[in-house]
Amino acid sequence: MTSCTAPRSIIHSGRVTPHGQFKAGANFGGNIATEPIGQLKDVTEDAIVALANRDSVYYDGLVKSATKAAIAYSLDPVGPTFDFYVRYGVLPRVDVGYKYASGVHVLDANYQFLGPEAGTNAGAERWYGSVGVQYAGQNSDIFDKLFLNKLSSVLEFKAARKDVLVPLTFSRSFGPDEEFGNISFGVAYNHTFVEYGLVPGKLYEKVGGGKAVKLEGLTRKQDFASYGLFVNAKVGAKRIFLLPSLSMFYQKYGTYELLKGETEDFSGISIIPSIGVQIGLGQGKVGR
């Protein structure tokens, strides 16, 4: 399931990476989303196996439930996450990063608008603030991530998504210039663009006179917004830190078309905990 999870764990502080320095790290976490969990309650593996073993399948409540579960999971997959990343301070108040998050390539940048320049002697100043933007794009074969893959001969599901995340972060430094870490919090806006397709295999419906007709597939595009709150911390010394974090998002995913012209509305809350390690590298360009 992890290759489909949207990378929305926020571990940054309000202070960007000092100019000329690198950061590298790794995080372990998870994505707990109420909507896909709720949709799966009506679908069991035994029922899916029995359905897939039939020579022909008529569209019914079970097929509809499996379709709804697949769409819900593509919108917000539940499962463990893992990522590793590297960041670099390209300018005195700007850093950029690359993250490989459970099979997804992620690019982002942050601008620090509050607090002293990172890497300088901050004196008594302890507050920092930054705003960033993150982009991630991925394709997902959701049936391959669940027991629903046994239904692929009956109904093939495909999805592609792009996510743009904008976090606003404030942090309080532990010691000057985050010598011992920080505590951070903020708000985030995420916008998702999704394209999904339902391609029937041996799936039919009965029409007038009991005649069996193969169902037509569909491809649709949709987008939705997510609104989040987050808190994280960085604790350590000598450039080696432990990073726990917790993010929570609410989203109204919107209305999605199923087969036979039916529709379904999705909405829910996602909780994203993570814990990681980070190492600072390089001397930077401050004061050179």
Tab-separated table of C-alpha atoms in Angstrom, residues 2-283:
chain	number	residue	atom	x	y	z
A	2	THR	CA	2.871	2.358	0.713
A	3	SER	CA	3.610	3.302	-2.901
A	4	CYS	CA	0.282	5.160	-3.144
A	5	THR	CA	0.382	7.170	0.064
A	6	ALA	CA	0.442	10.949	-0.411
A	7	PRO	CA	3.598	12.414	1.230
A	8	ARG	CA	2.058	14.850	3.747
A	9	SER	CA	4.196	14.305	6.832
A	10	ILE	CA	5.665	17.711	7.789
A	11	ILE	CA	8.954	17.613	9.708
A	12	HIS	CA	10.445	21.019	8.861
A	13	SER	CA	10.893	23.869	11.315
A	14	GLY	CA	10.512	27.572	10.618
A	15	ARG	CA	14.298	27.805	10.147
A	16	VAL	CA	15.562	26.712	6.735
A	17	THR	CA	18.800	24.838	6.077
A	18	PRO	CA	21.760	27.256	6.448
A	19	HIS	CA	23.213	28.569	3.199
A	20	GLY	CA	25.667	26.032	1.771
A	21	GLN	CA	24.807	23.252	4.223
A	22	PHE	CA	23.095	19.906	3.673
A	23	LYS	CA	20.643	17.886	5.753
A	24	ALA	CA	19.865	14.227	5.238
A	25	GLY	CA	17.453	11.970	7.047
A	26	ALA	CA	14.867	9.210	7.045
A	27	ASN	CA	11.370	8.885	8.502
A	28	PHE	CA	9.043	6.024	9.358
A	29	GLY	CA	5.335	6.629	9.782
A	30	GLY	CA	1.845	5.846	8.618
A	31	ASN	CA	-1.331	7.217	7.080
A	32	ILE	CA	-4.586	6.556	8.972
A	33	ALA	CA	-7.581	7.750	6.936
A	34	THR	CA	-11.193	7.309	8.039
A	35	GLU	CA	-12.862	7.164	4.603
A	36	PRO	CA	-11.018	4.180	3.044
A	37	ILE	CA	-11.179	2.274	6.342
A	38	GLY	CA	-14.944	2.812	6.390
A	39	GLN	CA	-15.384	1.714	2.768
A	40	LEU	CA	-13.522	-1.563	3.286
A	41	LYS	CA	-15.868	-2.725	6.058
A	42	ASP	CA	-18.342	-3.986	3.416
A	43	VAL	CA	-15.715	-5.933	1.423
A	44	THR	CA	-14.183	-9.242	2.562
A	45	GLU	CA	-11.369	-11.183	0.914
A	46	ASP	CA	-13.380	-14.426	0.787
A	47	ALA	CA	-16.222	-12.708	-1.049
A	48	ILE	CA	-13.813	-11.150	-3.561
A	49	VAL	CA	-12.160	-14.533	-4.244
A	50	ALA	CA	-15.541	-16.187	-4.816
A	51	LEU	CA	-16.566	-13.370	-7.161
A	52	ALA	CA	-13.334	-13.513	-9.174
A	53	ASN	CA	-13.681	-17.284	-9.717
A	54	ARG	CA	-16.960	-16.940	-11.615
A	55	ASP	CA	-16.925	-17.220	-15.421
A	56	SER	CA	-19.007	-14.066	-15.695
A	57	VAL	CA	-20.017	-11.491	-13.086
A	58	TYR	CA	-23.081	-9.274	-12.932
A	59	TYR	CA	-22.792	-5.834	-11.423
A	60	ASP	CA	-24.151	-5.988	-7.876
A	61	GLY	CA	-23.691	-4.527	-4.413
A	62	LEU	CA	-20.394	-6.322	-3.795
A	63	VAL	CA	-18.830	-5.056	-7.017
A	64	LYS	CA	-20.060	-1.566	-6.179
A	65	SER	CA	-18.575	-1.786	-2.669
A	66	ALA	CA	-15.231	-2.979	-4.061
A	67	THR	CA	-15.228	-0.102	-6.562
A	68	LYS	CA	-15.964	2.431	-3.821
A	69	ALA	CA	-13.187	0.971	-1.659
A	70	ALA	CA	-10.679	1.180	-4.521
A	71	ILE	CA	-11.523	4.823	-5.232
A	72	ALA	CA	-11.372	5.731	-1.531
A	73	TYR	CA	-7.957	4.078	-1.178
A	74	SER	CA	-6.592	5.855	-4.247
A	75	LEU	CA	-7.688	9.172	-2.730
A	76	ASP	CA	-6.068	8.539	0.667
A	77	PRO	CA	-4.338	5.151	1.093
A	78	VAL	CA	-4.032	3.666	4.564
A	79	GLY	CA	-0.725	2.045	5.435
A	80	PRO	CA	2.865	2.436	6.617
A	81	THR	CA	5.198	5.018	5.097
A	82	PHE	CA	8.939	5.388	4.718
A	83	ASP	CA	10.989	8.181	3.187
A	84	PHE	CA	14.540	9.445	2.981
A	85	TYR	CA	15.527	12.930	1.913
A	86	VAL	CA	18.277	15.463	1.396
A	87	ARG	CA	18.030	19.259	1.731
A	88	TYR	CA	20.400	22.066	0.730
A	89	GLY	CA	20.530	25.778	1.602
A	90	VAL	CA	20.721	27.435	-1.819
A	91	LEU	CA	20.391	31.015	-0.495
A	92	PRO	CA	20.624	32.632	2.952
A	93	ARG	CA	16.863	32.219	3.545
A	94	VAL	CA	15.908	29.558	0.992
A	95	ASP	CA	16.445	25.813	0.951
A	96	VAL	CA	15.335	23.079	-1.440
A	97	GLY	CA	14.840	19.366	-0.940
A	98	TYR	CA	14.363	16.031	-2.635
A	99	LYS	CA	12.483	13.182	-0.949
A	100	TYR	CA	11.904	9.588	-1.980
A	101	ALA	CA	8.710	8.731	-0.137
A	102	SER	CA	7.515	5.115	-0.403
A	103	GLY	CA	8.156	5.035	-4.149
A	104	VAL	CA	7.116	8.649	-4.813
A	105	HIS	CA	9.537	11.367	-5.940
A	106	VAL	CA	8.956	14.654	-4.094
A	107	LEU	CA	10.448	18.126	-4.659
A	108	ASP	CA	10.022	21.114	-2.352
A	109	ALA	CA	11.381	24.535	-1.387
A	110	ASN	CA	11.050	26.743	1.709
A	111	TYR	CA	11.490	30.470	2.303
A	112	GLN	CA	12.247	31.763	5.817
A	113	PHE	CA	10.509	35.084	6.483
A	114	LEU	CA	10.886	35.272	10.287
A	115	GLY	CA	13.910	35.077	12.557
A	116	PRO	CA	17.644	35.520	12.056
A	117	GLU	CA	19.425	34.011	9.090
A	118	ALA	CA	20.059	30.297	9.652
A	119	GLY	CA	23.653	29.511	10.576
A	120	THR	CA	24.347	32.880	12.226
A	121	ASN	CA	24.742	33.719	15.897
A	122	ALA	CA	21.102	34.385	16.744
A	123	GLY	CA	21.738	35.732	20.210
A	124	ALA	CA	18.520	35.712	22.224
A	125	GLU	CA	16.259	35.308	19.186
A	126	ARG	CA	14.428	31.965	19.268
A	127	TRP	CA	11.413	32.288	16.943
A	128	TYR	CA	11.479	31.335	13.258
A	129	GLY	CA	8.871	31.196	10.505
A	130	SER	CA	8.823	29.857	6.951
A	131	VAL	CA	6.470	29.034	4.092
A	132	GLY	CA	7.060	26.302	1.543
A	133	VAL	CA	5.690	24.461	-1.452
A	134	GLN	CA	5.975	20.740	-2.222
A	135	TYR	CA	5.098	18.787	-5.362
A	136	ALA	CA	4.577	15.027	-5.723
A	137	GLY	CA	3.212	12.993	-8.639
A	138	GLN	CA	2.465	9.283	-8.829
A	139	ASN	CA	0.531	6.505	-10.496
A	140	SER	CA	-1.183	3.842	-8.415
A	141	ASP	CA	-2.426	0.354	-9.178
A	142	ILE	CA	-4.546	0.190	-6.043
A	143	PHE	CA	-5.861	-3.324	-6.706
A	144	ASP	CA	-2.250	-4.545	-6.552
A	145	LYS	CA	-1.895	-3.100	-3.035
A	146	LEU	CA	-4.908	-4.841	-1.477
A	147	PHE	CA	-6.627	-8.227	-1.670
A	148	LEU	CA	-8.782	-6.459	-4.306
A	149	ASN	CA	-6.123	-7.477	-6.864
A	150	LYS	CA	-7.981	-10.791	-7.074
A	151	LEU	CA	-10.783	-8.849	-8.751
A	152	SER	CA	-8.580	-7.562	-11.606
A	153	SER	CA	-10.006	-10.087	-14.102
A	154	VAL	CA	-13.449	-8.641	-13.388
A	155	LEU	CA	-12.643	-4.956	-13.018
A	156	GLU	CA	-9.340	-3.159	-13.528
A	157	PHE	CA	-8.812	0.089	-11.628
A	158	LYS	CA	-6.127	2.674	-12.418
A	159	ALA	CA	-5.374	6.031	-10.827
A	160	ALA	CA	-2.842	8.834	-11.176
A	161	ARG	CA	-2.493	11.784	-8.823
A	162	LYS	CA	-0.533	14.978	-8.293
A	163	ASP	CA	-0.278	16.719	-4.915
A	164	VAL	CA	0.748	20.305	-4.144
A	165	LEU	CA	1.351	20.991	-0.435
A	166	VAL	CA	1.852	24.481	1.066
A	167	PRO	CA	2.908	24.460	4.763
A	168	LEU	CA	3.199	27.568	6.977
A	169	THR	CA	5.542	26.767	9.860
A	170	PHE	CA	6.549	28.533	13.079
A	171	SER	CA	9.149	27.171	15.460
A	172	ARG	CA	10.836	27.872	18.780
A	173	SER	CA	14.537	27.068	18.910
A	174	PHE	CA	16.137	25.013	21.694
A	175	GLY	CA	19.284	27.054	22.186
A	176	PRO	CA	20.695	29.559	19.681
A	177	ASP	CA	20.240	28.653	16.018
A	178	GLU	CA	18.553	25.306	16.892
A	179	GLU	CA	21.688	24.049	18.606
A	180	PHE	CA	19.640	21.406	20.473
A	181	GLY	CA	16.623	21.321	18.149
A	182	ASN	CA	13.189	22.974	18.172
A	183	ILE	CA	9.462	22.611	18.625
A	184	SER	CA	7.408	23.495	15.532
A	185	PHE	CA	3.754	23.882	14.599
A	186	GLY	CA	1.685	25.275	11.776
A	187	VAL	CA	-1.052	24.909	9.195
A	188	ALA	CA	-0.964	23.340	5.756
A	189	TYR	CA	-2.994	23.382	2.552
A	190	ASN	CA	-2.844	20.478	0.116
A	191	HIS	CA	-4.477	20.263	-3.303
A	192	THR	CA	-4.811	16.931	-5.071
A	193	PHE	CA	-5.491	16.335	-8.757
A	194	VAL	CA	-6.595	12.781	-9.496
A	195	GLU	CA	-7.490	10.862	-12.666
A	196	TYR	CA	-9.038	7.413	-12.270
A	197	GLY	CA	-10.327	4.738	-14.614
A	198	LEU	CA	-12.621	1.730	-14.271
A	199	VAL	CA	-12.120	-0.881	-17.018
A	200	PRO	CA	-14.545	-3.843	-16.808
A	201	GLY	CA	-13.264	-7.289	-17.772
A	202	LYS	CA	-15.892	-10.036	-17.419
A	203	LEU	CA	-18.421	-7.695	-15.819
A	204	TYR	CA	-21.965	-7.565	-17.189
A	205	GLU	CA	-25.416	-6.197	-16.441
A	206	LYS	CA	-28.830	-7.539	-17.330
A	207	VAL	CA	-31.033	-5.459	-19.619
A	208	GLY	CA	-34.497	-5.979	-21.059
A	209	GLY	CA	-35.424	-9.601	-21.717
A	210	GLY	CA	-32.664	-10.915	-19.473
A	211	LYS	CA	-29.958	-10.179	-22.038
A	212	ALA	CA	-26.423	-9.810	-20.621
A	213	VAL	CA	-24.501	-6.749	-21.806
A	214	LYS	CA	-20.886	-5.980	-20.916
A	215	LEU	CA	-20.524	-2.793	-18.912
A	216	GLU	CA	-18.683	0.149	-20.420
A	217	GLY	CA	-15.693	1.595	-18.583
A	218	LEU	CA	-15.019	5.183	-17.686
A	219	THR	CA	-12.167	7.610	-17.050
A	220	ARG	CA	-12.691	10.721	-14.952
A	221	LYS	CA	-10.705	13.616	-13.491
A	222	GLN	CA	-11.293	15.238	-10.113
A	223	ASP	CA	-9.512	17.514	-7.652
A	224	PHE	CA	-9.965	18.347	-3.993
A	225	ALA	CA	-8.450	20.397	-1.180
A	226	SER	CA	-7.149	19.250	2.218
A	227	TYR	CA	-6.672	21.432	5.293
A	228	GLY	CA	-4.190	20.425	7.952
A	229	LEU	CA	-2.622	21.161	11.314
A	230	PHE	CA	0.729	19.790	12.390
A	231	VAL	CA	3.237	19.740	15.213
A	232	ASN	CA	6.759	18.347	15.226
A	233	ALA	CA	9.975	18.503	17.184
A	234	LYS	CA	13.708	18.084	16.656
A	235	VAL	CA	15.771	16.977	19.635
A	236	GLY	CA	19.508	16.225	19.755
A	237	ALA	CA	22.939	17.804	19.497
A	238	LYS	CA	26.097	17.814	17.372
A	239	ARG	CA	24.112	17.628	14.120
A	240	ILE	CA	22.307	14.373	14.936
A	241	PHE	CA	18.621	14.729	15.813
A	242	LEU	CA	15.482	12.725	16.462
A	243	LEU	CA	12.331	14.058	14.739
A	244	PRO	CA	8.829	13.033	15.938
A	245	SER	CA	5.874	14.598	14.109
A	246	LEU	CA	2.089	14.459	13.879
A	247	SER	CA	-0.108	15.911	11.126
A	248	MET	CA	-3.893	15.857	10.722
A	249	PHE	CA	-5.838	16.741	7.566
A	250	TYR	CA	-9.523	17.124	6.771
A	251	GLN	CA	-10.712	16.781	3.216
A	252	LYS	CA	-13.982	16.641	1.326
A	253	TYR	CA	-12.857	14.517	-1.585
A	254	GLY	CA	-15.937	15.299	-3.659
A	255	THR	CA	-18.358	13.258	-5.779
A	256	TYR	CA	-17.010	10.381	-7.879
A	257	GLU	CA	-18.721	8.512	-10.685
A	258	LEU	CA	-19.002	4.732	-10.493
A	259	LEU	CA	-20.188	2.296	-13.140
A	260	LYS	CA	-23.759	2.481	-14.495
A	261	GLY	CA	-23.841	6.228	-13.835
A	262	GLU	CA	-23.923	5.852	-10.055
A	263	THR	CA	-22.028	8.330	-7.865
A	264	GLU	CA	-20.543	8.398	-4.371
A	265	ASP	CA	-19.439	11.231	-2.057
A	266	PHE	CA	-16.268	10.848	0.006
A	267	SER	CA	-14.900	12.887	2.923
A	268	GLY	CA	-12.839	12.205	6.018
A	269	ILE	CA	-9.941	12.860	8.357
A	270	SER	CA	-6.363	11.631	7.942
A	271	ILE	CA	-3.859	11.296	10.801
A	272	ILE	CA	-0.186	11.054	9.836
A	273	PRO	CA	2.344	10.242	12.593
A	274	SER	CA	6.054	9.773	11.899
A	275	ILE	CA	9.415	9.536	13.601
A	276	GLY	CA	12.802	10.005	11.995
A	277	VAL	CA	16.474	10.847	12.284
A	278	GLN	CA	18.367	13.737	10.696
A	279	ILE	CA	22.038	14.532	10.190
A	280	GLY	CA	23.510	17.952	9.355
A	281	LEU	CA	26.365	18.025	6.837
A	282	GLY	CA	28.840	20.677	5.674
A	283	GLN	CA	30.146	23.926	7.152
